[in-house]
Short mmCIF file of C-alpha atoms in Angstrom, two decimals:
data_model
loop_
_atom_site.label_atom_id
_atom_site.label_comp_id
_atom_site.label_asym_id
_atom_site.label_seq_id
_atom_site.Cartn_x
_atom_site.Cartn_y
_atom_site.Cartn_z
CA MET A 1 -5.43 9.55 7.13
CA THR A 2 -6.14 9.66 10.83
CA ALA A 3 -5.76 12.73 12.95
CA THR A 4 -2.70 11.15 14.52
CA GLY A 5 -1.17 10.57 11.12
CA GLU A 6 -1.84 14.12 10.07
CA GLU A 7 -0.16 15.45 13.20
CA HIS A 8 2.74 13.12 12.58
CA VAL A 9 3.24 14.51 9.08
CA THR A 10 2.61 18.17 9.72
CA ALA A 11 4.84 18.17 12.83
CA ARG A 12 7.94 17.84 10.60
CA GLY A 13 8.94 21.49 10.77
CA GLY A 14 12.32 21.37 12.53
CA PRO A 15 15.64 22.58 11.07
CA TRP A 16 17.98 20.29 9.16
CA TRP A 17 17.50 16.64 10.15
CA TRP A 18 15.29 17.24 13.17
CA ALA A 19 11.63 16.34 12.87
CA ARG A 20 10.53 18.99 15.36
CA ARG A 21 11.97 22.17 16.79
CA ARG A 22 11.62 20.77 20.26
CA SER A 23 13.95 17.89 19.34
CA ALA A 24 16.52 20.33 17.96
CA VAL A 25 16.46 22.41 21.16
CA PHE A 26 16.78 19.28 23.28
CA ASP A 27 19.78 17.95 21.33
CA VAL A 28 21.53 21.32 21.34
CA SER A 29 21.04 21.50 25.11
CA LEU A 30 22.52 18.03 25.54
CA ALA A 31 25.46 18.97 23.33
CA VAL A 32 26.12 22.12 25.41
CA ALA A 33 26.00 20.11 28.63
CA SER A 34 28.32 17.47 27.16
CA ALA A 35 30.72 20.15 25.90
CA LEU A 36 30.88 21.73 29.37
CA GLU A 37 31.46 18.36 30.99
CA CYS A 38 34.23 17.43 28.54
CA ALA A 39 35.78 20.90 28.92
CA LEU A 40 36.03 20.48 32.70
CA GLU A 41 37.38 16.95 32.28
CA GLY A 42 39.79 18.27 29.63
CA ILE A 43 41.55 20.36 32.30
CA ALA A 44 42.55 17.24 34.24
CA PHE A 45 43.42 15.46 31.00
CA ALA A 46 45.69 18.32 29.94
CA ARG A 47 47.55 18.26 33.25
CA ASP A 48 48.05 14.49 33.14
CA ALA A 49 49.11 14.57 29.48
CA GLY A 50 51.40 17.57 29.91
CA ILE A 51 49.72 19.75 27.32
CA PRO A 52 48.36 23.27 27.69
CA VAL A 53 45.12 23.52 29.62
CA ALA A 54 43.52 25.56 26.83
CA ALA A 55 44.22 22.74 24.39
CA GLY A 56 42.56 20.25 26.71
CA VAL A 57 39.54 22.49 27.12
CA VAL A 58 39.18 23.05 23.37
CA PHE A 59 39.54 19.33 22.78
CA GLY A 60 36.86 18.60 25.35
CA VAL A 61 34.47 21.19 23.87
CA LEU A 62 34.91 19.84 20.36
CA ALA A 63 34.49 16.23 21.46
CA GLY A 64 31.45 16.95 23.62
CA SER A 65 29.75 18.97 20.89
CA VAL A 66 29.54 15.88 18.69
CA LEU A 67 26.46 14.90 20.67
CA VAL A 68 24.43 17.40 18.63
CA VAL A 69 24.39 14.97 15.68
CA ARG A 70 23.28 11.96 17.71
CA ARG A 71 19.99 11.54 15.78
CA ARG A 72 21.65 11.83 12.36
CA TRP A 73 24.86 9.86 12.99
CA PRO A 74 24.55 7.84 16.22
CA ILE A 75 27.41 5.55 15.20
CA ALA A 76 29.80 8.52 14.95
CA VAL A 77 28.79 9.73 18.41
CA VAL A 78 29.45 6.31 19.97
CA LEU A 79 32.79 5.99 18.18
CA VAL A 80 33.89 9.43 19.45
CA SER A 81 32.83 8.53 23.00
CA ILE A 82 34.84 5.30 22.79
CA ALA A 83 37.84 7.20 21.40
CA ILE A 84 37.91 9.68 24.31
CA THR A 85 37.29 7.05 26.98
CA PRO A 86 41.04 6.76 27.79
CA ALA A 87 41.02 10.51 28.51
CA GLU A 88 38.33 9.86 31.16
CA MET A 89 35.86 12.27 29.60
CA GLY A 90 32.55 12.07 27.72
CA LEU A 91 30.45 10.19 30.30
CA LEU A 92 27.21 11.97 29.26
CA MET A 93 28.02 11.60 25.58
CA GLY A 94 28.72 7.88 25.99
CA VAL A 95 25.47 7.17 27.84
CA VAL A 96 23.30 9.25 25.49
CA GLY A 97 25.11 7.93 22.41
CA LEU A 98 24.52 4.28 23.40
CA TYR A 99 20.85 5.02 24.10
CA THR A 100 20.41 6.72 20.72
CA LEU A 101 22.27 3.92 18.95
CA ALA A 102 20.09 1.22 20.51
CA ALA A 103 16.88 3.15 19.76
CA ALA A 104 17.81 3.74 16.11
CA GLU A 105 16.71 1.44 13.31
CA LEU A 106 20.10 -0.18 12.81
CA PRO A 107 21.10 -3.82 12.47
CA ARG A 108 21.47 -5.59 15.80
CA ARG A 109 24.99 -6.70 14.99
CA ILE A 110 26.16 -3.09 14.69
CA ILE A 111 24.51 -2.16 17.98
CA ALA A 112 26.02 -5.18 19.71
CA SER A 113 29.48 -4.51 18.29
CA LEU A 114 29.60 -0.84 19.33
CA ALA A 115 28.08 -1.58 22.73
CA GLY A 116 30.69 -4.29 23.26
CA MET A 117 33.49 -1.92 22.27
CA SER A 118 32.19 0.70 24.70
CA LEU A 119 31.90 -1.94 27.43
CA VAL A 120 35.46 -3.16 26.89
CA GLY A 121 36.85 0.36 26.72
CA THR A 122 35.13 1.41 29.94
CA LEU A 123 36.21 -1.85 31.59
CA ILE A 124 39.88 -1.32 30.70
CA VAL A 125 39.97 2.35 31.67
CA THR A 126 38.20 1.70 34.95
CA PHE A 127 40.43 -1.25 35.74
CA VAL A 128 43.60 0.75 35.08
CA LYS A 129 42.35 3.79 37.02
CA THR A 130 41.28 1.72 40.01
CA GLN A 131 44.54 -0.24 39.97
CA GLN A 132 46.50 3.02 40.06
CA ASP A 133 44.45 4.28 42.98
CA VAL A 134 45.06 1.05 44.88
CA SER A 135 48.78 1.15 44.07
CA ARG A 136 49.09 4.72 45.36
CA GLY A 137 47.29 3.77 48.51
CA ASP A 138 44.24 5.91 47.88
CA LEU A 139 42.09 2.79 48.20
CA ASP A 140 42.78 -0.03 50.66
CA LEU A 141 40.06 -2.59 49.91
CA GLY A 142 41.99 -5.59 48.66
CA ASP A 143 42.82 -6.97 45.26
CA TRP A 144 39.25 -8.22 44.69
CA PHE A 145 37.94 -4.65 44.50
CA VAL A 146 39.75 -3.76 41.28
CA PRO A 147 38.00 -6.24 38.94
CA PHE A 148 34.71 -5.79 40.80
CA ALA A 149 34.78 -2.03 40.35
CA ALA A 150 35.83 -2.33 36.71
CA ILE A 151 33.05 -4.80 35.84
CA THR A 152 30.40 -2.89 37.80
CA MET A 153 31.27 0.49 36.34
CA SER A 154 31.45 -0.81 32.76
CA LEU A 155 28.15 -2.65 33.02
CA GLY A 156 26.51 0.26 34.83
CA PHE A 157 27.44 2.76 32.12
CA THR A 158 26.72 0.45 29.16
CA ALA A 159 23.84 -1.94 29.85
CA PRO A 160 21.11 0.48 31.10
CA PRO A 161 21.26 2.94 28.15
CA VAL A 162 21.43 0.09 25.64
CA LEU A 163 18.47 -1.78 27.16
CA LEU A 164 16.44 1.41 27.53
CA GLY A 165 17.22 2.44 23.96
CA MET A 166 16.17 -0.97 22.61
CA TYR A 167 12.89 -0.73 24.54
CA VAL A 168 12.14 2.79 23.32
CA GLY A 169 13.03 1.87 19.73
CA ALA A 170 10.80 -1.21 19.81
CA ARG A 171 7.96 0.83 21.29
CA ARG A 172 8.40 3.53 18.66
CA ARG A 173 8.35 0.99 15.85
CA LEU A 174 5.25 -0.60 17.35
CA MET A 175 3.49 2.77 17.50
CA GLU A 176 4.41 3.51 13.90
CA SER A 177 3.14 0.10 12.85
CA LEU A 178 -0.13 0.68 14.72
CA ARG A 179 -0.44 4.10 13.13
CA GLU A 180 0.10 2.64 9.67
CA ARG A 181 -2.45 -0.09 10.38
CA ALA A 182 -4.93 2.52 11.60
CA ASP A 183 -4.41 4.56 8.43
CA SER A 184 -4.77 1.44 6.30
CA LEU A 185 -7.90 0.41 8.18
CA GLU A 186 -9.39 3.88 7.74
CA ARG A 187 -8.69 3.76 4.01
CA GLU A 188 -10.30 0.32 3.80
CA LEU A 189 -13.32 1.58 5.72
CA GLN A 190 -13.51 4.53 3.33
CA LEU A 191 -13.49 2.16 0.37
CA LEU A 192 -16.10 -0.05 2.02
CA ALA A 193 -18.28 2.99 2.68
CA GLU A 194 -17.96 4.09 -0.95
CA ARG A 195 -18.74 0.59 -2.19
CA ALA A 196 -21.68 0.32 0.19
CA GLU A 197 -22.97 3.65 -1.09
CA GLU A 198 -22.55 2.45 -4.66
CA ARG A 199 -24.43 -0.76 -3.85
CA ALA A 200 -27.17 1.20 -2.14
CA GLU A 201 -27.45 3.54 -5.13
CA TRP A 202 -27.50 0.55 -7.46
CA ALA A 203 -30.25 -1.02 -5.34
CA ARG A 204 -32.26 2.21 -5.43
CA ASN A 205 -31.90 2.41 -9.22
CA GLU A 206 -32.94 -1.22 -9.56
CA GLU A 207 -35.95 -0.54 -7.35
CA ARG A 208 -36.94 2.50 -9.39
CA THR A 209 -36.59 0.54 -12.62
CA ARG A 210 -38.65 -2.34 -11.26
CA ILE A 211 -41.41 -0.03 -10.02
CA ALA A 212 -41.41 1.84 -13.33
CA ARG A 213 -41.81 -1.46 -15.20
CA GLU A 214 -44.63 -2.60 -12.93
CA MET A 215 -46.50 0.67 -13.18
CA HIS A 216 -46.03 0.76 -16.95
CA ASP A 217 -47.34 -2.79 -17.34
CA VAL A 218 -50.33 -2.25 -15.07
CA VAL A 219 -51.34 1.22 -16.21
CA ALA A 220 -50.65 0.69 -19.91
CA HIS A 221 -52.58 -2.56 -20.12
CA ARG A 222 -55.57 -1.52 -18.01
CA VAL A 223 -55.90 1.93 -19.53
CA SER A 224 -55.51 0.55 -23.06
CA LEU A 225 -58.40 -1.85 -22.45
CA MET A 226 -60.42 0.98 -20.92
CA VAL A 227 -59.85 3.14 -24.00
CA VAL A 228 -60.82 0.27 -26.31
CA HIS A 229 -63.99 -0.43 -24.35
CA ALA A 230 -64.81 3.28 -24.22
CA ALA A 231 -64.45 3.50 -28.00
CA ALA A 232 -66.70 0.47 -28.42
CA LEU A 233 -69.16 1.98 -25.96
CA GLN A 234 -69.32 5.14 -28.03
CA ALA A 235 -69.89 3.15 -31.20
CA VAL A 236 -72.73 0.95 -29.87
CA ALA A 237 -74.34 3.32 -27.39
CA ARG A 238 -77.33 3.99 -29.66
CA LYS A 239 -77.44 0.80 -31.73
CA ASP A 240 -77.10 -1.79 -28.93
CA PRO A 241 -77.82 -0.40 -25.45
CA GLU A 242 -77.27 -3.79 -23.77
CA LYS A 243 -73.77 -4.15 -25.22
CA ALA A 244 -73.08 -0.56 -24.24
CA VAL A 245 -74.03 -1.40 -20.67
CA ARG A 246 -71.67 -4.41 -20.70
CA ASN A 247 -68.85 -2.32 -22.09
CA ALA A 248 -69.44 0.33 -19.45
CA ALA A 249 -69.32 -2.35 -16.75
CA LEU A 250 -66.05 -3.65 -18.21
CA VAL A 251 -64.59 -0.13 -18.21
CA GLY A 252 -65.54 0.23 -14.57
CA ASP A 253 -63.99 -3.15 -13.70
CA MET A 254 -60.78 -2.28 -15.52
CA GLY A 255 -60.57 1.08 -13.73
CA ARG A 256 -61.12 -0.51 -10.32
CA GLN A 257 -58.47 -3.15 -11.02
CA ALA A 258 -55.99 -0.51 -12.14
CA LEU A 259 -56.65 1.57 -9.04
CA THR A 260 -56.25 -1.47 -6.79
CA GLU A 261 -52.89 -2.38 -8.26
CA LEU A 262 -51.73 1.23 -8.13
CA ARG A 263 -52.68 1.41 -4.43
CA GLU A 264 -50.66 -1.74 -3.77
CA MET A 265 -47.63 -0.22 -5.48
CA LEU A 266 -47.97 3.03 -3.60
CA GLY A 267 -48.18 1.03 -0.38
CA VAL A 268 -44.90 -0.65 -1.26
CA LEU A 269 -43.33 2.75 -1.94
CA ARG A 270 -44.48 4.08 1.44
CA SER A 271 -43.16 1.04 3.27
CA GLY A 272 -39.91 1.38 1.29
CA GLY A 273 -39.61 4.97 2.51
CA GLU A 274 -40.04 3.85 6.11
CA ARG A 275 -37.37 1.20 5.58
CA ARG A 276 -34.98 3.82 4.19
CA GLU A 277 -35.57 6.01 7.28
CA ARG A 278 -34.71 3.07 9.52
CA ALA A 279 -31.68 2.27 7.38
CA ALA A 280 -30.36 5.81 7.87
CA SER A 281 -29.66 4.97 11.52
CA MET A 282 -28.00 1.64 10.72
CA PRO A 283 -24.26 1.15 11.19
CA LEU A 284 -22.00 1.07 8.16
CA ALA A 285 -21.78 -2.73 8.20
CA ALA A 286 -25.55 -3.00 7.69
CA VAL A 287 -25.65 -0.78 4.60
CA GLY A 288 -24.49 -3.57 2.30
CA VAL A 289 -27.05 -5.97 3.75
CA ALA A 290 -29.82 -3.42 3.30
CA ALA A 291 -28.72 -2.80 -0.28
CA ALA A 292 -28.76 -6.51 -1.05
CA ALA A 293 -32.17 -6.85 0.54
CA ALA A 294 -33.51 -3.96 -1.53
CA ALA A 295 -32.09 -5.51 -4.67
CA SER A 296 -33.76 -8.85 -3.96
CA ARG A 297 -37.18 -7.49 -2.99
CA ALA A 298 -38.34 -7.81 -6.57
CA ALA A 299 -38.07 -11.58 -6.33
CA ASP A 300 -39.91 -11.68 -3.02
CA ASP A 301 -42.95 -9.56 -3.98
CA GLU A 302 -46.02 -11.48 -5.02
CA GLY A 303 -47.31 -10.85 -8.52
CA PRO A 304 -49.39 -12.36 -11.29
CA CYS A 305 -48.83 -15.98 -12.31
CA LEU A 306 -49.33 -18.14 -15.40
CA GLU A 307 -52.75 -19.31 -14.24
CA GLU A 308 -54.04 -15.76 -14.82
CA ILE A 309 -52.98 -15.65 -18.49
CA GLU A 310 -56.26 -17.19 -19.59
CA GLU A 311 -58.12 -14.42 -17.76
CA LEU A 312 -55.78 -11.88 -19.34
CA VAL A 313 -56.56 -13.21 -22.81
CA GLY A 314 -60.27 -13.17 -21.96
CA GLN A 315 -60.09 -9.49 -21.08
CA SER A 316 -58.57 -8.71 -24.46
CA ALA A 317 -61.19 -10.82 -26.17
CA ALA A 318 -63.90 -8.94 -24.30
CA ALA A 319 -62.42 -5.72 -25.63
CA GLY A 320 -63.02 -6.91 -29.19
CA MET A 321 -59.67 -8.50 -29.98
CA VAL A 322 -59.73 -11.81 -31.84
CA VAL A 323 -57.15 -13.74 -29.80
CA ASP A 324 -56.28 -17.42 -29.86
CA LEU A 325 -54.52 -19.05 -26.88
CA SER A 326 -52.67 -22.35 -27.22
CA VAL A 327 -50.64 -24.19 -24.57
CA GLU A 328 -48.13 -26.93 -25.30
CA GLY A 329 -46.53 -29.33 -22.85
CA ASP A 330 -47.43 -30.29 -19.30
CA VAL A 331 -48.53 -27.32 -17.23
CA ARG A 332 -46.52 -27.01 -14.01
CA SER A 333 -45.49 -24.44 -11.44
CA TYR A 334 -42.39 -22.27 -11.78
CA ALA A 335 -40.53 -19.88 -9.54
CA PRO A 336 -42.61 -16.76 -8.74
CA GLU A 337 -40.29 -14.43 -10.66
CA VAL A 338 -40.44 -16.71 -13.73
CA GLU A 339 -44.25 -16.81 -13.76
CA GLN A 340 -44.50 -13.08 -13.13
CA THR A 341 -42.11 -12.29 -15.99
CA ALA A 342 -43.92 -14.61 -18.39
CA TYR A 343 -47.25 -13.02 -17.49
CA ARG A 344 -45.91 -9.49 -17.96
CA VAL A 345 -44.43 -10.33 -21.36
CA VAL A 346 -47.78 -11.63 -22.61
CA GLN A 347 -49.60 -8.70 -21.01
CA GLU A 348 -47.35 -6.06 -22.57
CA ALA A 349 -47.47 -7.79 -25.96
CA LEU A 350 -51.28 -7.74 -25.90
CA THR A 351 -51.20 -4.10 -24.81
CA ASN A 352 -49.03 -3.26 -27.82
CA VAL A 353 -51.54 -5.03 -30.09
CA HIS A 354 -54.31 -2.87 -28.64
CA LYS A 355 -52.21 0.25 -29.21
CA HIS A 356 -50.78 -0.40 -32.64
CA ALA A 357 -52.86 -3.13 -34.29
CA ALA A 358 -56.40 -2.79 -33.02
CA GLY A 359 -58.69 -5.36 -34.63
CA ALA A 360 -55.85 -7.65 -35.76
CA LYS A 361 -56.11 -11.33 -34.99
CA THR A 362 -53.58 -12.34 -32.36
CA TYR A 363 -52.06 -15.70 -31.41
CA VAL A 364 -50.74 -16.37 -27.92
CA ARG A 365 -48.67 -19.52 -27.54
CA LEU A 366 -47.15 -20.99 -24.37
CA ALA A 367 -44.77 -23.95 -24.43
CA HIS A 368 -43.82 -25.80 -21.23
CA ARG A 369 -40.49 -27.52 -21.89
CA VAL A 370 -38.15 -29.59 -19.75
CA SER A 371 -35.93 -26.77 -18.51
CA GLU A 372 -37.59 -23.63 -19.83
CA ILE A 373 -40.84 -21.93 -20.70
CA ALA A 374 -41.38 -20.23 -24.05
CA MET A 375 -44.03 -17.72 -25.02
CA GLN A 376 -44.92 -16.01 -28.27
CA VAL A 377 -47.48 -13.32 -29.10
CA GLU A 378 -47.98 -12.68 -32.80
CA ASN A 379 -50.58 -10.52 -34.49
CA GLU A 380 -51.65 -10.32 -38.10
CA PRO A 381 -51.57 -7.04 -40.04
CA PRO A 382 -54.13 -4.60 -38.62
CA GLU A 383 -57.05 -3.28 -40.61
CA GLU A 384 -56.58 0.16 -42.12
CA ALA A 385 -59.49 1.67 -40.25
CA ALA A 386 -58.34 0.24 -36.97
CA SER A 387 -54.72 1.07 -37.43
CA SER A 388 -55.52 4.72 -37.94
CA ALA A 389 -56.89 4.93 -34.39
CA ARG A 390 -53.73 3.91 -32.53
CA LEU A 391 -53.20 4.69 -28.86
CA PRO A 392 -50.22 6.77 -27.69
CA SER A 393 -47.07 4.87 -26.79
CA GLY A 394 -44.22 5.71 -24.45
CA GLY A 395 -41.74 3.41 -26.17
CA ASN A 396 -40.81 1.58 -22.95
CA GLY A 397 -42.82 -1.61 -23.35
CA LEU A 398 -40.34 -3.65 -25.38
CA VAL A 399 -37.42 -2.33 -23.32
CA GLY A 400 -39.12 -3.38 -20.09
CA MET A 401 -39.89 -6.86 -21.44
CA LYS A 402 -36.32 -7.35 -22.58
CA GLU A 403 -34.96 -6.23 -19.20
CA ARG A 404 -37.26 -8.62 -17.35
CA VAL A 405 -36.30 -11.61 -19.46
CA ALA A 406 -32.57 -10.80 -19.47
CA ALA A 407 -32.57 -10.48 -15.67
CA LEU A 408 -33.58 -14.17 -15.46
CA GLY A 409 -31.03 -15.31 -18.02
CA GLY A 410 -33.57 -15.69 -20.83
CA VAL A 411 -33.73 -14.63 -24.47
CA PHE A 412 -36.11 -12.00 -25.86
CA VAL A 413 -36.74 -11.30 -29.55
CA SER A 414 -39.25 -8.93 -31.12
CA GLY A 415 -39.85 -7.56 -34.58
CA PRO A 416 -42.19 -7.39 -37.59
CA THR A 417 -43.20 -10.51 -39.47
CA ASP A 418 -43.02 -11.09 -43.20
CA ALA A 419 -46.82 -10.89 -43.38
CA GLY A 420 -46.83 -7.36 -41.98
CA GLY A 421 -47.70 -8.20 -38.40
CA PHE A 422 -45.56 -8.18 -35.27
CA ARG A 423 -44.11 -10.96 -33.16
CA VAL A 424 -42.83 -11.02 -29.59
CA SER A 425 -40.96 -14.15 -28.43
CA ALA A 426 -39.28 -14.99 -25.14
CA VAL A 427 -37.65 -18.04 -23.59
CA ILE A 428 -37.06 -18.12 -19.84
CA PRO A 429 -35.11 -20.83 -17.95
CA ALA A 430 -37.32 -22.78 -15.59
CA SER A 431 -34.90 -22.43 -12.66
#
């Protein structure tokens, strides 16, 4: 709710039907003034009607006091003013009653009917009164003056309050409509802000998940190869110094590559932090755009491609793994996110072989099809001696591969084979 709306609601503290105490005081004051006016006019009415003056005064006070209910029953006030018009009293009550009637939310036909009745009543009374004055000789202005005075007086006491009341009522309804629209707009903006915050939080979670997958793939694969090479280095250090030197060089290369990729990721994180600081000063309308941009950054970042799979397989072979690579179909280019996902699946599958089936022969198969690319990494049962020296596992590799493939609308399947090995298969749409 807006501040205006809150004031509008909390201001309703008046007695009975009044919205505010100030309105109640104002109406009571009008009723007192109208009662005094009608009481004074009741004296002349009592003399003309031949009734006691006290009765005329009491009648005037009672009739004038009806104005106090003008906000609750405006129709009753107008009807009373019309009823006492022949007694030539209730001028203030008639004017205020017509104004209140026109400003109220009533059908136009009712307002027009009561205003017409008041107009006709005032016209008749004024005509008769003026005609009597002319007949007695109090006025000597000609016969034309009687209808002129009657029409002028009736229109003067009826049209202005009705027109003013209609204007004030229309303005009040317009203000209430604008207030309701402002409240509705504020609620919509609140919902948009909440949705934008949800989208931003979703984008941040997606970014964290993506970075976690990337760091897991890079660190797990590189460090696994480094551990394998270090174990081989320890085994051949005395027997074959030349091979030990080669293994040490490979360990150094793997470490440098891992550090390089980690630096690149940390650079992305730093730049992402700067972008978030800039986004903090953005207007609300730009939050959704920033969230969408953050969510789509994963597709825009450059990463490994299918051309590097042969090098990836060569690194595993250099670490002592017996790995066979076969490619079916015509080799072609795919979208960057498709090639990156395919590379990471093969990379993580080979990493798992290093961890859990060291020394087992492994088969890597790629199939380029018309509308998709399929990959499969399958290893034979590991040797007992090798399997007893498994590397630690965080349990996130298969989950990360499945998330990557599912994000592109592909299918991922993994599980043990009948021969005792393990197979990882994935099919990714080409577009």
